[in-house]
Amino acid sequence: MNLKNIHSVYFLGIGGIGMSALARYFKFIGKEVAGYDKTETTLTKELAASGIEIHYEDNVSLIPEYYKNINNTLVVYTPALPKNNLELNYYLTNGFGVKKRSEVLGIITNNTFCFGVAGTHGKTTTSSILAHLLHETGTPITAFLGGISEDFNSNFLLEGTDYSVVEADEFDRSFLQLSPNVACITSIDADHLDIYGTGDDLKDAFVAYVNRLEPNGKLFVRNGLPLSGITYGIEDDSDFCITDIEIKNGSYFFNIKTPNAVVNGVKFNKPGRHNLLNGLVAFAMALEAGKSPEIVAAALGTFKGVQRRFSYLIKEEDFVFIDDYAHHPTEINAVYEAVSEMHPNKKTVAVFQPHLYSRTKDFIDDFAVSLSQFQSIILLDIYPAREEPVEGVTSEWLLGKIKNPNKKICSKKELISELKKQNPEVLVVMGAGDIGQEIDKIKNAFTK
């Protein structure tokens, strides 16, 4: 498909974090853009403010006439969209050019030097760090991010088309539409078993992704993963290795050993060893754009973060409020370790909204173990996203598995009063559902 021949782009599920980045891209390059989503959110309001027409009812009659021209309209949809969506079926039935988001990303990045960031955890933070490093070092890039970068206040950046940074998403095997020049894999923990069936099938998909590397492409893998590539790690025998870590005033200071040299006195501000690893592989990948290690390391010290990725919303002597997207047991463990390292011996209350019935069912025992580590746990009801309820899979079931007496289930309506009653020194809110819409209310309630 030649995008130059496309005049209008219609998005089904335009409010998704990845879809909205694509919508911003097409608007930026001068295309007419409109779309549908189920719910109005902060993201859709921002898109509408930029001139993109959006409606929130699945109704073919609400599609603007301009986007019913089969000759110059591209339709982009998210695989999270229900198969019985009326608008999607209208476009399919009438022979329009209809593509998944991942297919369009593959087309856009095909003629660029593409950095693909893959992994079941860490994609968004790593790709955001990489985009920041390339931006700070003057590299002409286009970046499609799976979160709102606090450095750009956006999930999209266009400062040239020589290089591209894109999250290689394993959901629905989307990353198999990409052909990166440089790729990384941060983790291959079992997830999305509603799509893959087994952890082995998921691993096979990552192998297929690696096989899509361009000739002479480079692969970076976290040390210990069952893949061959350039390794990265902390205090080990990796090709790229962080050593001599110190914590000063809430920031990490360390050295980076590369295959060719050692960079001393590197600073990084995001808490958690998992974030250190994300920063390290972004550093290693950025070197492939021809930048010097010292310049890239200096840029690493100015990275602000990504919204909802261990984001400090309040950071005072007697109270800390952290918001995180964690929705898998491995991610919850990483949050706990970061809190313990940065705020030891503090009374910590964790609020968690489980995401998907299938994920809750698949990892129920692991969720219970990871959540039990916090001093107190508050569960919200499961956020269903694209799924129908599964009998017996409830937050009550998960609560019963948690081996910690300081636990309870709470409604969103009662959440703030319950939190005030518990009076935490550190409050952590986690989840990938609509819990994010409660964050500002909680922040306002605890702001002095």
Coordinates of N, CA and C in Angstrom, one line a residue, residues 121 189-191 326-337 352 359-360 362-371 373-374 398 430:
H121 N 7.4 -7.5 29.3 CA 7.4 -6.3 30.3 C 8.5 -5.4 29.8
D189 N 8.2 -13.7 29.7 CA 7.3 -14.3 30.7 C 6.0 -14.7 30.1
A190 N 5.4 -15.8 30.5 CA 4.1 -16.2 30.0 C 3.1 -15.1 30.2
D191 N 2.4 -14.8 29.2 CA 1.3 -13.8 29.2 C 0.5 -13.9 27.9
A326 N 1.5 -1.8 36.3 CA 1.7 -3.2 36.6 C 0.4 -4.0 36.5
H327 N 0.4 -5.1 35.7 CA -0.8 -5.9 35.6 C -0.4 -7.4 35.5
H328 N 0.8 -7.7 35.8 CA 1.3 -9.1 35.7 C 2.1 -9.4 36.9
P329 N 2.1 -10.6 37.5 CA 2.9 -10.8 38.7 C 4.3 -10.4 38.7
T330 N 5.0 -10.6 37.6 CA 6.4 -10.2 37.4 C 6.5 -8.7 37.6
E331 N 5.6 -8.0 37.0 CA 5.6 -6.5 37.1 C 5.3 -6.0 38.5
I332 N 4.4 -6.7 39.2 CA 4.1 -6.4 40.6 C 5.3 -6.6 41.5
N333 N 6.0 -7.7 41.2 CA 7.3 -8.0 42.0 C 8.3 -6.9 41.8
A334 N 8.4 -6.4 40.5 CA 9.4 -5.3 40.2 C 9.0 -4.1 41.0
V335 N 7.7 -3.8 41.0 CA 7.3 -2.6 41.8 C 7.6 -2.7 43.3
Y336 N 7.3 -3.9 43.8 CA 7.6 -4.1 45.2 C 9.1 -3.9 45.5
E337 N 10.0 -4.5 44.7 CA 11.4 -4.4 44.9 C 11.9 -3.0 44.8
F352 N -4.7 -2.7 43.9 CA -4.5 -3.4 42.6 C -5.9 -3.7 42.0
R359 N -6.3 -13.5 32.3 CA -5.0 -13.3 33.0 C -5.1 -13.7 34.5
T360 N -6.1 -13.2 35.1 CA -6.3 -13.5 36.5 C -6.4 -15.0 36.8
D362 N -5.2 -17.4 34.8 CA -3.9 -18.1 34.4 C -2.8 -18.0 35.5
F363 N -2.8 -16.8 36.2 CA -1.7 -16.5 37.1 C -2.2 -16.2 38.5
I364 N -3.3 -16.8 38.9 CA -4.0 -16.5 40.2 C -3.0 -16.8 41.4
D365 N -2.3 -17.9 41.4 CA -1.4 -18.1 42.5 C -0.2 -17.2 42.5
D366 N 0.3 -16.9 41.3 CA 1.5 -15.9 41.2 C 1.0 -14.5 41.7
F367 N -0.2 -14.1 41.3 CA -0.7 -12.8 41.7 C -0.8 -12.8 43.3
A368 N -1.3 -13.9 43.8 CA -1.4 -13.9 45.3 C -0.1 -13.7 46.0
V369 N 0.9 -14.4 45.5 CA 2.3 -14.3 46.1 C 2.9 -12.9 46.0
S370 N 2.8 -12.4 44.8 CA 3.4 -11.0 44.5 C 2.7 -10.0 45.4
L371 N 1.4 -10.0 45.5 CA 0.6 -9.0 46.2 C 0.8 -9.2 47.7
Q373 N 3.3 -9.5 49.4 CA 4.6 -8.9 49.9 C 4.3 -7.5 50.5
F374 N 3.3 -6.8 50.1 CA 3.0 -5.5 50.6 C 2.4 -5.6 52.0
L398 N -9.2 -14.2 44.2 CA -7.9 -13.8 44.4 C -7.6 -13.4 45.8
M430 N -1.8 0.1 41.3 CA -1.3 -0.7 40.1 C -2.5 -1.2 39.3

